[in-house]
PDB file of C-alpha atoms in Angstrom:
ATOM      1  CA  MET A  91     -71.356  -0.544   7.901  1.00  0.00           C
ATOM      2  CA  GLY A  92     -69.423  -3.225   9.728  1.00  0.00           C
ATOM      3  CA  LEU A  93     -65.763  -3.936  10.255  1.00  0.00           C
ATOM      4  CA  ALA A  94     -64.360  -7.088   8.734  1.00  0.00           C
ATOM      5  CA  LEU A  95     -62.433  -8.979  11.396  1.00  0.00           C
ATOM      6  CA  PRO A  96     -60.104 -11.841  10.570  1.00  0.00           C
ATOM      7  CA  GLY A  97     -61.262 -15.205  11.653  1.00  0.00           C
ATOM      8  CA  LEU A  98     -59.987 -16.481  14.951  1.00  0.00           C
ATOM      9  CA  GLY A  99     -58.549 -19.502  13.224  1.00  0.00           C
ATOM     10  CA  ARG A 100     -56.558 -17.403  10.767  1.00  0.00           C
ATOM     11  CA  LEU A 101     -55.374 -15.055  13.524  1.00  0.00           C
ATOM     12  CA  ALA A 102     -54.291 -17.906  15.751  1.00  0.00           C
ATOM     13  CA  GLY A 103     -52.632 -19.617  12.829  1.00  0.00           C
ATOM     14  CA  SER A 104     -50.661 -16.520  11.850  1.00  0.00           C
ATOM     15  CA  VAL A 105     -49.561 -15.855  15.426  1.00  0.00           C
ATOM     16  CA  SER A 106     -48.621 -19.469  15.916  1.00  0.00           C
ATOM     17  CA  GLY A 107     -46.750 -19.541  12.623  1.00  0.00           C
ATOM     18  CA  ALA A 108     -44.877 -16.340  13.419  1.00  0.00           C
ATOM     19  CA  SER A 109     -43.982 -17.602  16.876  1.00  0.00           C
ATOM     20  CA  ILE A 110     -42.769 -20.920  15.547  1.00  0.00           C
ATOM     21  CA  HIS A 111     -40.764 -19.175  12.831  1.00  0.00           C
ATOM     22  CA  SER A 112     -39.208 -16.847  15.422  1.00  0.00           C
ATOM     23  CA  VAL A 113     -38.296 -19.707  17.738  1.00  0.00           C
ATOM     24  CA  VAL A 114     -36.820 -21.714  14.874  1.00  0.00           C
ATOM     25  CA  ALA A 115     -34.805 -18.692  13.705  1.00  0.00           C
ATOM     26  CA  MET A 116     -33.462 -18.056  17.207  1.00  0.00           C
ATOM     27  CA  THR A 117     -32.588 -21.715  17.662  1.00  0.00           C
ATOM     28  CA  THR A 118     -30.876 -21.877  14.279  1.00  0.00           C
ATOM     29  CA  THR A 119     -28.912 -18.691  14.967  1.00  0.00           C
ATOM     30  CA  THR A 120     -27.789 -19.998  18.342  1.00  0.00           C
ATOM     31  CA  TYR A 121     -26.816 -23.327  16.802  1.00  0.00           C
ATOM     32  CA  ILE A 122     -24.783 -21.634  14.073  1.00  0.00           C
ATOM     33  CA  GLU A 123     -23.034 -19.046  16.246  1.00  0.00           C
ATOM     34  CA  ALA A 124     -22.265 -21.168  19.311  1.00  0.00           C
ATOM     35  CA  PRO A 125     -19.649 -23.409  17.637  1.00  0.00           C
ATOM     36  CA  ARG A 126     -17.742 -20.301  16.532  1.00  0.00           C
ATOM     37  CA  THR A 127     -16.753 -19.573  20.121  1.00  0.00           C
ATOM     38  CA  LEU A 128     -14.151 -22.333  20.358  1.00  0.00           C
ATOM     39  CA  PRO A 129     -12.334 -21.518  17.080  1.00  0.00           C
ATOM     40  CA  ARG A 130     -12.379 -17.842  18.049  1.00  0.00           C
ATOM     41  CA  LEU A 131     -10.986 -18.655  21.488  1.00  0.00           C
ATOM     42  CA  ALA A 132      -8.310 -20.882  19.966  1.00  0.00           C
ATOM     43  CA  ALA A 133      -7.268 -18.205  17.456  1.00  0.00           C
ATOM     44  CA  ASP A 134      -7.087 -15.446  20.076  1.00  0.00           C
ATOM     45  CA  THR A 135      -5.164 -17.661  22.494  1.00  0.00           C
ATOM     46  CA  ARG A 136      -2.719 -18.715  19.790  1.00  0.00           C
ATOM     47  CA  TYR A 137      -2.165 -15.104  18.761  1.00  0.00           C
ATOM     48  CA  VAL A 138      -1.406 -13.962  22.309  1.00  0.00           C
ATOM     49  CA  LEU A 139       0.768 -16.927  23.281  1.00  0.00           C
ATOM     50  CA  THR A 140       2.903 -16.782  20.138  1.00  0.00           C
ATOM     51  CA  GLY A 141       3.083 -12.999  20.200  1.00  0.00           C
ATOM     52  CA  PHE A 142       4.990 -12.875  23.485  1.00  0.00           C
ATOM     53  CA  PRO A 143       8.152 -14.747  22.357  1.00  0.00           C
ATOM     54  CA  VAL A 144       8.087 -12.942  19.013  1.00  0.00           C
ATOM     55  CA  ALA A 145       7.903  -9.611  20.843  1.00  0.00           C
ATOM     56  CA  LEU A 146      10.891 -10.538  23.002  1.00  0.00           C
ATOM     57  CA  ALA A 147      12.899 -11.598  19.952  1.00  0.00           C
ATOM     58  CA  ALA A 148      12.050  -8.365  18.125  1.00  0.00           C
ATOM     59  CA  PHE A 149      12.987  -6.270  21.152  1.00  0.00           C
ATOM     60  CA  VAL A 150      16.335  -7.980  21.766  1.00  0.00           C
ATOM     61  CA  LEU A 151      17.461  -8.114  18.134  1.00  0.00           C
ATOM     62  CA  CYS A 152      16.367  -4.619  17.145  1.00  0.00           C
ATOM     63  CA  LEU A 153      17.524  -2.932  20.350  1.00  0.00           C
ATOM     64  CA  THR A 154      20.950  -4.578  20.177  1.00  0.00           C
ATOM     65  CA  THR A 155      21.431  -3.705  16.525  1.00  0.00           C
ATOM     66  CA  VAL A 156      20.229  -0.117  16.748  1.00  0.00           C
ATOM     67  CA  THR A 157      22.255   0.701  19.867  1.00  0.00           C
ATOM     68  CA  MET A 158      25.393  -0.718  18.267  1.00  0.00           C
ATOM     69  CA  GLY A 159      24.635   1.287  15.147  1.00  0.00           C
ATOM     70  CA  VAL A 160      24.239   4.522  17.090  1.00  0.00           C
ATOM     71  CA  GLY A 161      27.380   3.866  19.123  1.00  0.00           C
ATOM     72  CA  LEU A 162      29.497   3.153  16.057  1.00  0.00           C
ATOM     73  CA  ALA A 163      27.981   5.825  13.815  1.00  0.00           C
ATOM     74  CA  VAL A 164      31.056   8.061  14.201  1.00  0.00           C
ATOM     75  CA  VAL A 165      33.219   5.513  12.388  1.00  0.00           C
ATOM     76  CA  TRP A 166      30.579   4.751   9.733  1.00  0.00           C
ATOM     77  CA  VAL A 167      30.357   1.151  10.859  1.00  0.00           C
ATOM     78  CA  GLY A 168      27.139   2.097  12.553  1.00  0.00           C
ATOM     79  CA  VAL A 169      25.383   2.977   9.300  1.00  0.00           C
ATOM     80  CA  PRO A 170      25.113  -0.628   8.053  1.00  0.00           C
ATOM     81  CA  LEU A 171      24.046  -1.664  11.546  1.00  0.00           C
ATOM     82  CA  ALA A 172      21.326   0.988  11.580  1.00  0.00           C
ATOM     83  CA  VAL A 173      20.148  -0.225   8.179  1.00  0.00           C
ATOM     84  CA  ALA A 174      20.131  -3.765   9.534  1.00  0.00           C
ATOM     85  CA  ALA A 175      18.045  -2.646  12.522  1.00  0.00           C
ATOM     86  CA  LEU A 176      15.448  -0.973  10.296  1.00  0.00           C
ATOM     87  CA  THR A 177      15.406  -3.999   8.001  1.00  0.00           C
ATOM     88  CA  LEU A 178      14.870  -6.321  10.950  1.00  0.00           C
ATOM     89  CA  ALA A 179      12.063  -4.124  12.220  1.00  0.00           C
ATOM     90  CA  ARG A 180      10.455  -4.140   8.774  1.00  0.00           C
ATOM     91  CA  THR A 181      10.657  -7.940   8.668  1.00  0.00           C
ATOM     92  CA  PHE A 182       8.941  -8.263  12.042  1.00  0.00           C
ATOM     93  CA  ALA A 183       6.358  -5.683  10.945  1.00  0.00           C
ATOM     94  CA  THR A 184       5.557  -7.603   7.768  1.00  0.00           C
ATOM     95  CA  ALA A 185       5.028 -10.799   9.738  1.00  0.00           C
ATOM     96  CA  GLU A 186       2.829  -9.034  12.298  1.00  0.00           C
ATOM     97  CA  ARG A 187       0.614  -7.457   9.630  1.00  0.00           C
ATOM     98  CA  ALA A 188      -0.262 -10.946   8.441  1.00  0.00           C
ATOM     99  CA  ARG A 189      -0.529 -12.377  11.958  1.00  0.00           C
ATOM    100  CA  VAL A 190      -3.207  -9.944  13.138  1.00  0.00           C
ATOM    101  CA  ALA A 191      -5.608 -11.314  10.519  1.00  0.00           C
ATOM    102  CA  ASP A 192      -6.594 -14.061  12.985  1.00  0.00           C
ATOM    103  CA  VAL A 193      -7.805 -11.393  15.410  1.00  0.00           C
ATOM    104  CA  LEU A 194      -8.977  -8.502  13.240  1.00  0.00           C
ATOM    105  CA  GLY A 195     -10.410 -10.603  10.434  1.00  0.00           C
ATOM    106  CA  GLU A 196      -8.065  -9.136   7.842  1.00  0.00           C
ATOM    107  CA  ALA A 197      -4.383  -8.388   7.491  1.00  0.00           C
ATOM    108  CA  VAL A 198      -3.129  -4.854   8.049  1.00  0.00           C
ATOM    109  CA  PRO A 199      -2.397  -3.293   4.633  1.00  0.00           C
ATOM    110  CA  ARG A 200       1.275  -2.848   3.879  1.00  0.00           C
ATOM    111  CA  PRO A 201       2.207   0.833   3.556  1.00  0.00           C
ATOM    112  CA  VAL A 202       4.331   2.141   0.719  1.00  0.00           C
ATOM    113  CA  TYR A 203       7.983   2.294   1.754  1.00  0.00           C
ATOM    114  CA  ARG A 204      10.568   4.598   0.304  1.00  0.00           C
ATOM    115  CA  THR A 205      13.135   2.684  -1.710  1.00  0.00           C
ATOM    116  CA  GLY A 206      16.874   3.042  -1.354  1.00  0.00           C
ATOM    117  CA  THR A 207      19.219   2.679   1.591  1.00  0.00           C
ATOM    118  CA  TRP A 208      19.522   6.361   2.444  1.00  0.00           C
ATOM    119  CA  ARG A 209      15.845   7.092   1.866  1.00  0.00           C
ATOM    120  CA  MET A 210      15.071   4.423   4.453  1.00  0.00           C
ATOM    121  CA  PHE A 211      16.293   6.808   7.152  1.00  0.00           C
ATOM    122  CA  ALA A 212      13.867   9.479   5.938  1.00  0.00           C
ATOM    123  CA  ASP A 213      10.912   7.098   5.769  1.00  0.00           C
ATOM    124  CA  PRO A 214       8.563   7.644   8.748  1.00  0.00           C
ATOM    125  CA  GLN A 215       7.127   4.143   8.394  1.00  0.00           C
ATOM    126  CA  SER A 216      10.568   2.604   8.886  1.00  0.00           C
ATOM    127  CA  TRP A 217      10.840   4.332  12.250  1.00  0.00           C
ATOM    128  CA  ARG A 218       7.295   3.332  13.168  1.00  0.00           C
ATOM    129  CA  ASP A 219       8.244  -0.272  12.414  1.00  0.00           C
ATOM    130  CA  LEU A 220      11.237   0.119  14.713  1.00  0.00           C
ATOM    131  CA  ALA A 221       9.072   1.687  17.418  1.00  0.00           C
ATOM    132  CA  HIS A 222       6.686  -1.245  17.189  1.00  0.00           C
ATOM    133  CA  ALA A 223       9.551  -3.728  17.449  1.00  0.00           C
ATOM    134  CA  LEU A 224      10.924  -1.981  20.536  1.00  0.00           C
ATOM    135  CA  LEU A 225       7.597  -1.372  22.296  1.00  0.00           C
ATOM    136  CA  ARG A 226       5.383  -4.298  21.341  1.00  0.00           C
ATOM    137  CA  TRP A 227       6.600  -6.298  24.321  1.00  0.00           C
ATOM    138  CA  ILE A 228       4.491  -4.048  26.579  1.00  0.00           C
ATOM    139  CA  PRO A 229       1.013  -4.987  25.260  1.00  0.00           C
ATOM    140  CA  SER A 230       2.267  -8.498  24.486  1.00  0.00           C
ATOM    141  CA  THR A 231       3.426  -9.053  28.063  1.00  0.00           C
ATOM    142  CA  VAL A 232       0.191  -7.725  29.544  1.00  0.00           C
ATOM    143  CA  ALA A 233      -1.956  -9.818  27.191  1.00  0.00           C
ATOM    144  CA  PHE A 234       0.188 -12.917  27.746  1.00  0.00           C
ATOM    145  CA  CYS A 235       0.004 -12.673  31.543  1.00  0.00           C
ATOM    146  CA  ILE A 236      -3.771 -12.153  31.546  1.00  0.00           C
ATOM    147  CA  VAL A 237      -4.537 -14.984  29.132  1.00  0.00           C
ATOM    148  CA  VAL A 238      -2.163 -17.485  30.745  1.00  0.00           C
ATOM    149  CA  SER A 239      -3.450 -16.627  34.224  1.00  0.00           C
ATOM    150  CA  TRP A 240      -7.086 -17.001  33.147  1.00  0.00           C
ATOM    151  CA  TRP A 241      -6.451 -20.323  31.428  1.00  0.00           C
ATOM    152  CA  ALA A 242      -4.408 -21.628  34.374  1.00  0.00           C
ATOM    153  CA  ALA A 243      -7.015 -20.564  36.927  1.00  0.00           C
ATOM    154  CA  ALA A 244      -9.845 -22.117  34.915  1.00  0.00           C
ATOM    155  CA  LEU A 245      -8.063 -25.429  34.374  1.00  0.00           C
ATOM    156  CA  GLY A 246      -6.691 -25.517  37.912  1.00  0.00           C
ATOM    157  CA  SER A 247     -10.113 -24.904  39.448  1.00  0.00           C
ATOM    158  CA  LEU A 248     -11.736 -27.468  37.175  1.00  0.00           C
ATOM    159  CA  THR A 249      -9.258 -30.198  38.114  1.00  0.00           C
ATOM    160  CA  TRP A 250      -8.784 -29.251  41.774  1.00  0.00           C
ATOM    161  CA  SER A 251     -10.574 -32.385  42.951  1.00  0.00           C
ATOM    162  CA  LEU A 252      -7.861 -34.487  41.282  1.00  0.00           C
ATOM    163  CA  TRP A 253      -4.874 -32.876  42.977  1.00  0.00           C
ATOM    164  CA  GLY A 254      -6.205 -30.751  45.832  1.00  0.00           C
ATOM    165  CA  TRP A 255      -5.891 -33.637  48.280  1.00  0.00           C
ATOM    166  CA  ALA A 256      -2.093 -33.588  47.825  1.00  0.00           C
ATOM    167  CA  LEU A 257      -1.694 -30.013  49.076  1.00  0.00           C
ATOM    168  CA  PRO A 258      -0.233 -29.451  52.571  1.00  0.00           C
ATOM    169  CA  ASP A 259      -2.908 -29.514  55.256  1.00  0.00           C
ATOM    170  CA  GLY A 260      -1.152 -28.113  58.299  1.00  0.00           C
ATOM    171  CA  PRO A 261      -2.639 -25.820  60.943  1.00  0.00           C
ATOM    172  CA  ASP A 262      -1.514 -22.746  58.997  1.00  0.00           C
ATOM    173  CA  ASP A 263      -2.667 -24.025  55.592  1.00  0.00           C
ATOM    174  CA  HIS A 264      -6.116 -22.857  54.531  1.00  0.00           C
ATOM    175  CA  GLU A 265      -8.026 -23.155  51.285  1.00  0.00           C
ATOM    176  CA  LEU A 266      -9.873 -20.185  49.835  1.00  0.00           C
ATOM    177  CA  PRO A 267     -13.352 -21.521  50.756  1.00  0.00           C
ATOM    178  CA  GLU A 268     -12.268 -21.746  54.375  1.00  0.00           C
ATOM    179  CA  LEU A 269     -10.840 -18.228  54.339  1.00  0.00           C
ATOM    180  CA  ILE A 270     -14.137 -16.768  53.127  1.00  0.00           C
ATOM    181  CA  GLY A 271     -16.149 -18.646  55.735  1.00  0.00           C
ATOM    182  CA  LEU A 272     -17.479 -21.643  53.801  1.00  0.00           C
ATOM    183  CA  GLY A 273     -15.814 -24.214  56.011  1.00  0.00           C
ATOM    184  CA  ASP A 274     -12.956 -26.640  55.521  1.00  0.00           C
ATOM    185  CA  ALA A 275     -14.857 -29.680  54.225  1.00  0.00           C
ATOM    186  CA  TYR A 276     -13.272 -31.292  51.167  1.00  0.00           C
ATOM    187  CA  LEU A 277     -16.585 -31.555  49.315  1.00  0.00           C
ATOM    188  CA  THR A 278     -17.244 -27.871  49.937  1.00  0.00           C
ATOM    189  CA  ALA A 279     -13.892 -27.018  48.389  1.00  0.00           C
ATOM    190  CA  VAL A 280     -14.591 -29.229  45.368  1.00  0.00           C
ATOM    191  CA  VAL A 281     -17.958 -27.572  44.709  1.00  0.00           C
ATOM    192  CA  PHE A 282     -16.506 -24.116  45.294  1.00  0.00           C
ATOM    193  CA  TYR A 283     -13.711 -24.602  42.773  1.00  0.00           C
ATOM    194  CA  LEU A 284     -16.104 -26.084  40.225  1.00  0.00           C
ATOM    195  CA  VAL A 285     -18.206 -22.922  40.478  1.00  0.00           C
ATOM    196  CA  VAL A 286     -15.069 -20.807  40.092  1.00  0.00           C
ATOM    197  CA  ALA A 287     -14.063 -22.884  37.067  1.00  0.00           C
ATOM    198  CA  ALA A 288     -17.487 -22.333  35.501  1.00  0.00           C
ATOM    199  CA  VAL A 289     -17.259 -18.564  35.974  1.00  0.00           C
ATOM    200  CA  LEU A 290     -13.743 -18.455  34.540  1.00  0.00           C
ATOM    201  CA  ALA A 291     -14.729 -20.664  31.601  1.00  0.00           C
ATOM    202  CA  VAL A 292     -17.691 -18.447  30.738  1.00  0.00           C
ATOM    203  CA  THR A 293     -15.588 -15.281  30.848  1.00  0.00           C
ATOM    204  CA  LEU A 294     -12.496 -16.791  29.203  1.00  0.00           C
ATOM    205  CA  PRO A 295     -13.536 -16.097  25.569  1.00  0.00           C
ATOM    206  CA  ALA A 296     -14.307 -12.434  26.305  1.00  0.00           C
ATOM    207  CA  VAL A 297     -11.118 -11.879  28.308  1.00  0.00           C
ATOM    208  CA  THR A 298      -8.946 -13.579  25.705  1.00  0.00           C
ATOM    209  CA  ARG A 299     -10.669 -11.658  22.924  1.00  0.00           C
ATOM    210  CA  ALA A 300     -10.076  -8.334  24.652  1.00  0.00           C
ATOM    211  CA  ALA A 301      -6.402  -9.106  25.294  1.00  0.00           C
ATOM    212  CA  ALA A 302      -5.839 -10.169  21.687  1.00  0.00           C
ATOM    213  CA  ARG A 303      -7.591  -7.093  20.289  1.00  0.00           C
ATOM    214  CA  VAL A 304      -5.498  -4.744  22.426  1.00  0.00           C
ATOM    215  CA  GLU A 305      -2.297  -6.323  21.158  1.00  0.00           C
ATOM    216  CA  ALA A 306      -3.516  -6.392  17.561  1.00  0.00           C
ATOM    217  CA  GLY A 307      -4.779  -2.819  17.820  1.00  0.00           C
ATOM    218  CA  PHE A 308      -1.336  -1.658  18.905  1.00  0.00           C
ATOM    219  CA  ALA A 309       0.130  -3.307  15.819  1.00  0.00           C
ATOM    220  CA  ARG A 310      -2.467  -1.774  13.509  1.00  0.00           C
ATOM    221  CA  ALA A 311      -1.877   1.700  14.955  1.00  0.00           C
ATOM    222  CA  LEU A 312       1.850   1.644  14.188  1.00  0.00           C
ATOM    223  CA  LEU A 313       2.082  -0.650  11.180  1.00  0.00           C
ATOM    224  CA  GLY A 314      -0.907   0.398   9.096  1.00  0.00           C
ATOM    225  CA  PRO A 315      -0.944   3.115   6.441  1.00  0.00           C
ATOM    226  CA  ARG A 316      -1.246   6.591   7.887  1.00  0.00           C
ATOM    227  CA  SER A 317      -4.559   7.222   6.112  1.00  0.00           C
ATOM    228  CA  GLU A 318      -6.135   4.385   8.152  1.00  0.00           C
ATOM    229  CA  THR A 319      -4.454   4.926  11.503  1.00  0.00           C
ATOM    230  CA  ALA A 320      -4.694   8.704  11.676  1.00  0.00           C
TER     231      ALA A 320
END
């Protein structure tokens, strides 16, 4: 009783076919996914850069209105101002729920608000909207500073050879390559900054993505329905 073994030709053909199929699949996947990096980077950068001025506007408008409302509450003038503050916060919240779709892939669902002027004060979501308007500048500022610094460092390092020659070159002026012991040759500095630019460019999408997700996650935590954010 013998064992039937596949022919060497068939075995080699199947292995070769599988290998070729695997290589083609990997190449196709890489080709399809690689171009998505730039649109993703652009969307995350746009979200962070536009979020900072919006956060400042929300903070200034809502803080001014709510503090005036609290201060004038004893003469009832503060009640309309408090309503205006909550309405402003709700407007900013509505815009932010749509804005985070660029980062999270979908808009944050709008919770159900209580209707009526007086019921607005008893609506927890109205106060969460106000809290987001007053506090969003914190993650927005951090994300903005990180993203702008990373972009500036990457572009500055990449183009250093075009403007580095114009920097002061006195006895007390030293470039980073010289400070770390690589010498003070101009070509050395050019190569050094090109390497730095490459490292920053490679890490830029991940850093920008992380900054955008932190800011968007803060919005989702306060602006989403309680059943999803609990």
